[in-house]
């Protein structure tokens, strides 16, 4: 029997298992809609990392849809299938605010996708997070969050010492140094559960924030990029464009621009590829008390408060290198 007799998924699993021990390990927490789907496909096709698990939280869409979309994204990646765990169905203290008006009724550009063949695990995502981190070596695992921070906040409250074994949390959250996208000051993920976000800020775990502003510069997927992906002959590339059709329409109505932003793939890229990032340290906190400022990730960029930095922030990505690496993975 030759190696080619085995499925591609098994071959990749075998290659990762027989690696040199330098493989980076990640867990991804997601509220899976269209840009999350692209991020998951991207991550599962990056040969130099191992995605240990995918945990799902309500955010862009209600939890049932987010779980379905995560499983479909794993199938579309066509590599290996990390376990997928269902998490929390709403914020800690308020009603869930979703974004079907951005991503479509199904979160995937109204594609009306079939039910996935893969199944979710029985264990709750919060318990799975704690178990996987507790079983790992200290600082072995990095956590990437692509949605509201409810799962992570609860895990940090339930098992703070365990969660501090994480090497860091890479967070798609906040507006960076730009405008908010759900209020004038707040970005969606932090706005959905600001209380959870502040719990994570206070967790003592090293934090790296990638704001929404990072995806609106040279990383923005424009008309030329869309044509390139559509004409690539790749089913997965076409899927990544099609599932963002509602987002593209929303951006045209809001900004008059043709294309779509990909904050979640930008976050994955920042986590994976240090050489394409421009970062700074600063003190930050989340406004969860005021009505007009609720959900703002306040970044003391000018050090006005004279407090020790408690997080790393991505100021920008090299757009050309980001697209080069993203396109290579999803085509």
Coordinates of N, CA, C and O in Angstrom, one line a residue, residues 69-182:
X69 N -22.3 26.5 10.2 CA -21.3 27.2 9.3 C -19.9 26.8 9.6 O -19.0 26.7 8.7
X70 N -19.6 26.6 10.8 CA -18.2 26.1 11.2 C -17.9 24.7 10.6 O -16.9 24.5 10.1
X71 N -18.9 23.8 10.8 CA -18.7 22.5 10.3 C -18.6 22.5 8.7 O -17.8 21.8 8.2
X72 N -19.4 23.3 8.1 CA -19.3 23.4 6.6 C -17.9 23.9 6.2 O -17.3 23.5 5.2
X73 N -17.4 24.9 6.9 CA -16.1 25.5 6.6 C -15.0 24.5 6.7 O -14.1 24.4 5.9
X74 N -15.1 23.6 7.8 CA -14.1 22.6 8.0 C -14.2 21.6 6.8 O -13.1 21.2 6.2
X75 N -15.4 21.2 6.4 CA -15.5 20.4 5.2 C -14.9 21.0 3.9 O -14.3 20.3 3.1
X76 N -15.2 22.3 3.7 CA -14.7 23.0 2.5 C -13.2 23.1 2.5 O -12.6 23.0 1.5
X77 N -12.6 23.2 3.7 CA -11.1 23.2 3.7 C -10.5 22.0 3.1 O -9.5 22.0 2.5
X78 N -11.1 20.8 3.4 CA -10.7 19.6 2.7 C -9.4 19.0 3.2 O -8.7 18.3 2.5
X79 N -9.0 19.4 4.5 CA -7.7 18.9 5.0 C -8.0 17.9 6.1 O -8.1 16.7 6.0
X80 N -8.0 18.5 7.3 CA -8.3 17.6 8.5 C -9.4 18.3 9.3 O -9.8 19.4 9.1
X81 N -10.0 17.5 10.2 CA -11.2 18.0 10.9 C -11.0 18.0 12.4 O -11.2 17.1 13.1
X82 N -10.6 19.2 12.9 CA -10.5 19.3 14.4 C -11.9 19.2 15.0 O -12.9 19.6 14.3
X83 N -12.0 18.9 16.2 CA -13.3 18.8 16.9 C -13.9 20.2 17.0 O -13.2 21.2 17.2
X84 N -15.2 20.2 16.8 CA -16.0 21.5 16.9 C -16.9 21.4 18.1 O -17.7 20.4 18.2
X85 N -16.9 22.4 18.9 CA -17.6 22.4 20.2 C -18.6 23.6 20.2 O -18.2 24.7 19.9
X86 N -19.8 23.3 20.6 CA -20.9 24.3 20.7 C -20.7 25.0 22.1 O -20.6 24.4 23.1
X87 N -20.7 26.4 22.0 CA -20.5 27.2 23.2 C -21.8 27.9 23.6 O -22.9 27.4 23.6
X88 N -21.6 29.2 24.0 CA -22.6 30.0 24.7 C -23.5 30.6 23.6 O -23.1 31.1 22.6
X89 N -24.8 30.7 23.9 CA -25.8 31.1 22.9 C -26.1 32.6 23.0 O -27.0 33.1 22.3
X90 N -25.5 33.3 24.0 CA -25.8 34.7 24.1 C -24.8 35.4 25.0 O -24.1 34.8 25.8
X91 N -24.8 36.7 25.1 CA -23.9 37.5 25.9 C -24.2 37.2 27.4 O -25.2 36.7 27.8
X92 N -23.3 37.7 28.2 CA -23.4 37.5 29.7 C -24.6 38.2 30.3 O -25.3 37.6 31.1
X93 N -24.8 39.4 29.9 CA -25.8 40.2 30.6 C -26.9 40.9 29.7 O -27.8 41.5 30.2
X94 N -26.8 40.7 28.4 CA -27.7 41.4 27.5 C -28.2 40.5 26.4 O -27.8 39.4 26.3
X95 N -29.2 41.0 25.7 CA -29.8 40.2 24.6 C -28.8 40.1 23.4 O -28.1 41.1 23.2
X96 N -28.8 39.0 22.7 CA -27.9 38.8 21.6 C -28.2 39.8 20.5 O -29.4 39.9 20.1
X97 N -27.2 40.5 20.0 CA -27.3 41.3 18.8 C -26.6 40.6 17.6 O -25.4 40.3 17.8
X98 N -27.3 40.3 16.5 CA -26.6 39.6 15.4 C -26.5 40.5 14.2 O -27.0 41.6 14.2
X99 N -25.8 40.0 13.2 CA -25.5 40.8 12.0 C -25.9 40.2 10.7 O -25.2 40.2 9.7
X100 N -27.1 39.6 10.7 CA -27.6 39.1 9.4 C -27.7 40.2 8.3 O -27.6 39.9 7.1
X101 N -27.9 41.4 8.8 CA -28.0 42.5 7.8 C -26.7 42.8 7.1 O -26.7 43.5 6.1
X102 N -25.6 42.2 7.6 CA -24.3 42.3 7.0 C -24.0 41.1 6.2 O -23.6 41.1 5.0
X103 N -24.2 39.9 6.8 CA -23.7 38.6 6.2 C -24.8 37.8 5.6 O -24.5 36.7 5.1
X104 N -26.0 38.2 5.6 CA -27.1 37.4 5.0 C -27.8 36.7 6.1 O -27.3 36.5 7.2
X105 N -29.0 36.2 5.8 CA -29.9 35.5 6.8 C -29.2 34.3 7.4 O -29.4 33.9 8.5
X106 N -28.4 33.6 6.6 CA -27.7 32.4 7.0 C -26.2 32.7 7.5 O -25.5 31.8 7.8
X107 N -25.8 34.0 7.4 CA -24.5 34.3 7.7 C -23.5 34.1 6.6 O -22.3 34.4 6.7
X108 N -24.0 33.5 5.5 CA -23.1 33.0 4.4 C -23.6 33.5 3.1 O -23.5 32.8 2.1
X109 N -24.1 34.7 3.1 CA -24.5 35.3 1.8 C -25.7 34.7 1.2 O -25.9 34.8 0.0
X110 N -26.6 34.1 2.1 CA -27.8 33.5 1.6 C -27.6 32.4 0.6 O -28.2 32.3 -0.5
X111 N -26.6 31.6 0.9 CA -26.2 30.5 0.0 C -27.2 29.2 0.1 O -27.1 28.3 -0.7
X112 N -27.9 29.2 1.2 CA -28.8 28.1 1.5 C -28.1 26.7 1.5 O -28.4 25.8 0.7
X113 N -27.0 26.7 2.2 CA -26.1 25.5 2.2 C -26.8 24.3 2.8 O -27.6 24.4 3.7
X114 N -26.4 23.1 2.3 CA -26.9 21.9 2.9 C -26.4 21.7 4.3 O -25.4 22.4 4.8
X115 N -26.9 20.7 5.0 CA -26.4 20.4 6.3 C -25.1 19.7 6.2 O -24.9 18.9 5.3
X116 N -24.2 20.0 7.1 CA -22.8 19.4 7.0 C -22.9 17.9 7.3 O -23.8 17.4 8.0
X117 N -21.9 17.2 6.8 CA -21.8 15.7 7.2 C -21.1 15.6 8.5 O -21.3 14.6 9.2
X118 N -20.1 16.5 8.8 CA -19.4 16.4 10.1 C -20.4 16.7 11.2 O -21.4 17.5 11.0
X119 N -20.1 16.2 12.4 CA -20.9 16.4 13.6 C -20.1 17.2 14.6 O -18.9 17.0 14.8
X120 N -20.8 18.0 15.4 CA -20.2 18.6 16.6 C -19.9 17.7 17.7 O -20.6 16.6 17.8
X121 N -19.1 18.0 18.6 CA -18.8 17.2 19.8 C -19.9 17.5 20.9 O -20.5 18.5 20.9
X122 N -20.0 16.5 21.8 CA -21.0 16.7 22.9 C -20.6 17.6 24.0 O -21.4 18.3 24.6
X123 N -19.3 17.8 24.2 CA -18.7 18.6 25.2 C -19.0 20.1 25.0 O -18.9 20.5 23.8
X124 N -19.3 20.8 26.0 CA -19.5 22.2 25.9 C -18.2 22.9 25.6 O -17.1 22.6 26.1
X125 N -18.3 24.0 24.7 CA -17.0 24.7 24.3 C -16.3 25.3 25.5 O -15.0 25.2 25.5
X126 N -16.9 25.8 26.5 CA -16.2 26.4 27.6 C -15.4 25.3 28.3 O -14.2 25.4 28.7
X127 N -16.0 24.1 28.5 CA -15.4 23.0 29.2 C -14.2 22.4 28.3 O -13.2 22.1 28.8
X128 N -14.5 22.4 27.0 CA -13.4 21.9 26.1 C -12.2 22.8 26.1 O -11.1 22.4 26.1
X129 N -12.5 24.1 26.1 CA -11.3 25.1 26.2 C -10.5 24.8 27.4 O -9.3 24.7 27.3
X130 N -11.1 24.7 28.5 CA -10.4 24.5 29.8 C -9.7 23.1 29.8 O -8.5 23.1 30.1
X131 N -10.3 22.1 29.3 CA -9.7 20.8 29.3 C -8.5 20.7 28.3 O -7.4 20.2 28.7
X132 N -8.7 21.3 27.1 CA -7.6 21.2 26.2 C -6.4 22.0 26.6 O -5.2 21.5 26.5
X133 N -6.6 23.2 27.2 CA -5.5 24.0 27.7 C -4.9 23.3 28.9 O -3.6 23.3 29.1
X134 N -5.7 22.7 29.8 CA -5.1 22.1 31.0 C -4.3 20.9 30.6 O -3.3 20.6 31.4
X135 N -4.6 20.2 29.6 CA -3.8 19.0 29.2 C -2.6 19.4 28.4 O -1.8 18.5 28.1
X136 N -2.4 20.6 28.0 CA -1.3 21.0 27.2 C -0.1 21.5 28.1 O -0.2 21.7 29.3
X137 N 1.1 21.6 27.4 CA 2.2 22.1 28.1 C 2.0 23.7 28.3 O 1.2 24.3 27.5
X138 N 2.7 24.2 29.2 CA 2.5 25.6 29.5 C 3.0 26.5 28.3 O 4.0 26.2 27.7
X139 N 2.1 27.4 27.8 CA 2.4 28.3 26.7 C 2.5 27.5 25.4 O 3.0 28.0 24.4
X140 N 1.9 26.3 25.3 CA 1.9 25.5 24.1 C 0.8 26.0 23.1 O 1.0 25.9 21.9
X141 N -0.3 26.5 23.6 CA -1.4 26.8 22.7 C -1.7 28.3 22.7 O -1.6 29.0 23.7
X142 N -2.0 28.7 21.5 CA -2.5 30.1 21.2 C -4.0 30.0 20.9 O -4.4 29.2 20.1
X143 N -4.7 31.0 21.4 CA -6.2 31.0 21.1 C -6.4 32.2 20.2 O -6.0 33.3 20.4
X144 N -7.2 32.0 19.1 CA -7.6 33.0 18.2 C -9.1 33.2 18.3 O -9.8 32.2 18.2
X145 N -9.6 34.4 18.6 CA -11.0 34.6 18.7 C -11.5 35.5 17.6 O -10.9 36.5 17.3
X146 N -12.6 35.0 17.0 CA -13.1 35.7 15.8 C -14.5 36.3 16.0 O -15.1 36.8 15.1
X147 N -15.0 36.1 17.2 CA -16.3 36.6 17.6 C -16.4 37.2 18.9 O -15.3 37.6 19.5
X148 N -17.6 37.4 19.5 CA -17.7 37.9 20.9 C -16.9 37.0 21.8 O -16.7 35.8 21.6
X149 N -16.5 37.6 23.0 CA -15.6 36.9 23.9 C -16.3 36.1 25.0 O -15.6 35.8 26.0
X150 N -17.5 35.8 24.8 CA -18.3 35.2 25.9 C -17.7 33.8 26.3 O -17.6 33.6 27.5
X151 N -17.4 32.9 25.4 CA -16.9 31.6 25.7 C -15.6 31.8 26.5 O -15.3 31.1 27.6
X152 N -14.7 32.7 26.1 CA -13.4 32.9 26.7 C -13.5 33.5 28.0 O -12.8 33.1 29.0
X153 N -14.4 34.4 28.2 CA -14.6 35.1 29.5 C -15.1 34.0 30.5 O -14.6 34.0 31.7
X154 N -16.0 33.2 30.1 CA -16.5 32.2 31.1 C -15.5 31.2 31.4 O -15.3 30.8 32.6
X155 N -14.7 30.8 30.5 CA -13.6 29.9 30.7 C -12.5 30.5 31.7 O -12.0 29.9 32.6
X156 N -12.3 31.8 31.5 CA -11.3 32.5 32.3 C -11.8 32.7 33.7 O -11.1 32.7 34.7
X157 N -13.1 32.8 33.9 CA -13.7 32.9 35.2 C -13.7 31.6 35.9 O -13.5 31.5 37.1
X158 N -14.1 30.5 35.2 CA -14.2 29.2 35.8 C -12.8 28.6 36.1 O -12.7 27.9 37.1
X159 N -11.8 28.8 35.3 CA -10.5 28.2 35.5 C -9.4 29.2 35.1 O -8.7 29.0 34.1
X160 N -9.3 30.3 35.9 CA -8.3 31.4 35.5 C -6.9 30.9 35.4 O -6.1 31.3 34.5
X161 N -6.4 30.0 36.3 CA -5.0 29.5 36.3 C -4.8 28.7 35.1 O -3.7 28.7 34.5
X162 N -5.8 27.9 34.7 CA -5.6 27.0 33.5 C -5.5 27.9 32.3 O -4.6 27.8 31.4
X163 N -6.4 28.9 32.1 CA -6.4 29.7 30.9 C -5.2 30.6 30.8 O -4.7 30.9 29.7
X164 N -4.5 30.9 32.0 CA -3.3 31.6 31.9 C -2.1 30.7 31.4 O -1.0 31.3 31.2
X165 N -2.4 29.5 31.1 CA -1.4 28.6 30.5 C -1.3 28.9 29.0 O -0.3 28.5 28.3
X166 N -2.3 29.6 28.4 CA -2.3 30.0 27.0 C -1.0 30.9 26.7 O -0.7 31.7 27.6
X167 N -0.4 30.7 25.6 CA 0.7 31.5 25.2 C 0.2 33.0 25.0 O 0.8 33.9 25.4
X168 N -1.0 33.1 24.3 CA -1.6 34.4 24.1 C -3.0 34.2 23.5 O -3.3 33.1 23.0
X169 N -3.8 35.3 23.6 CA -5.1 35.3 22.8 C -5.0 36.3 21.7 O -4.6 37.5 22.0
X170 N -5.2 35.9 20.5 CA -5.2 36.9 19.4 C -6.7 37.2 19.1 O -7.4 36.3 18.7
X171 N -7.0 38.4 19.2 CA -8.5 38.8 19.3 C -8.8 39.7 18.1 O -8.2 40.8 17.9
X172 N -9.8 39.2 17.3 CA -10.4 40.2 16.3 C -11.4 41.0 17.1 O -12.5 40.5 17.4
X173 N -11.0 42.2 17.5 CA -11.9 43.0 18.3 C -11.5 44.4 18.4 O -10.3 44.7 18.4
X174 N -12.4 45.3 18.5 CA -12.1 46.7 18.6 C -12.0 47.4 17.2 O -11.8 46.7 16.2
X175 N -12.0 48.7 17.3 CA -11.9 49.4 16.0 C -10.5 49.9 15.8 O -10.3 50.7 14.8
X176 N -9.6 49.5 16.6 CA -8.2 49.9 16.4 C -8.1 51.4 16.7 O -8.7 52.0 17.6
X177 N -7.5 52.1 15.7 CA -7.3 53.6 15.8 C -8.3 54.3 14.9 O -8.2 55.5 14.6
X178 N -9.3 53.5 14.4 CA -10.3 54.1 13.5 C -11.7 54.1 14.1 O -11.9 54.0 15.3
X179 N -12.7 54.3 13.2 CA -14.1 54.4 13.6 C -14.6 53.0 13.9 O -14.2 52.0 13.4
X180 N -15.7 53.0 14.8 CA -16.4 51.7 15.0 C -17.2 51.3 13.7 O -17.4 52.1 12.8
X181 N -17.7 50.1 13.7 CA -18.5 49.7 12.6 C -19.9 49.3 13.0 O -20.7 48.9 12.1
X182 N -20.2 49.4 14.3 CA -21.6 49.1 14.7 C -22.2 50.3 15.5 O -23.4 50.6 15.5

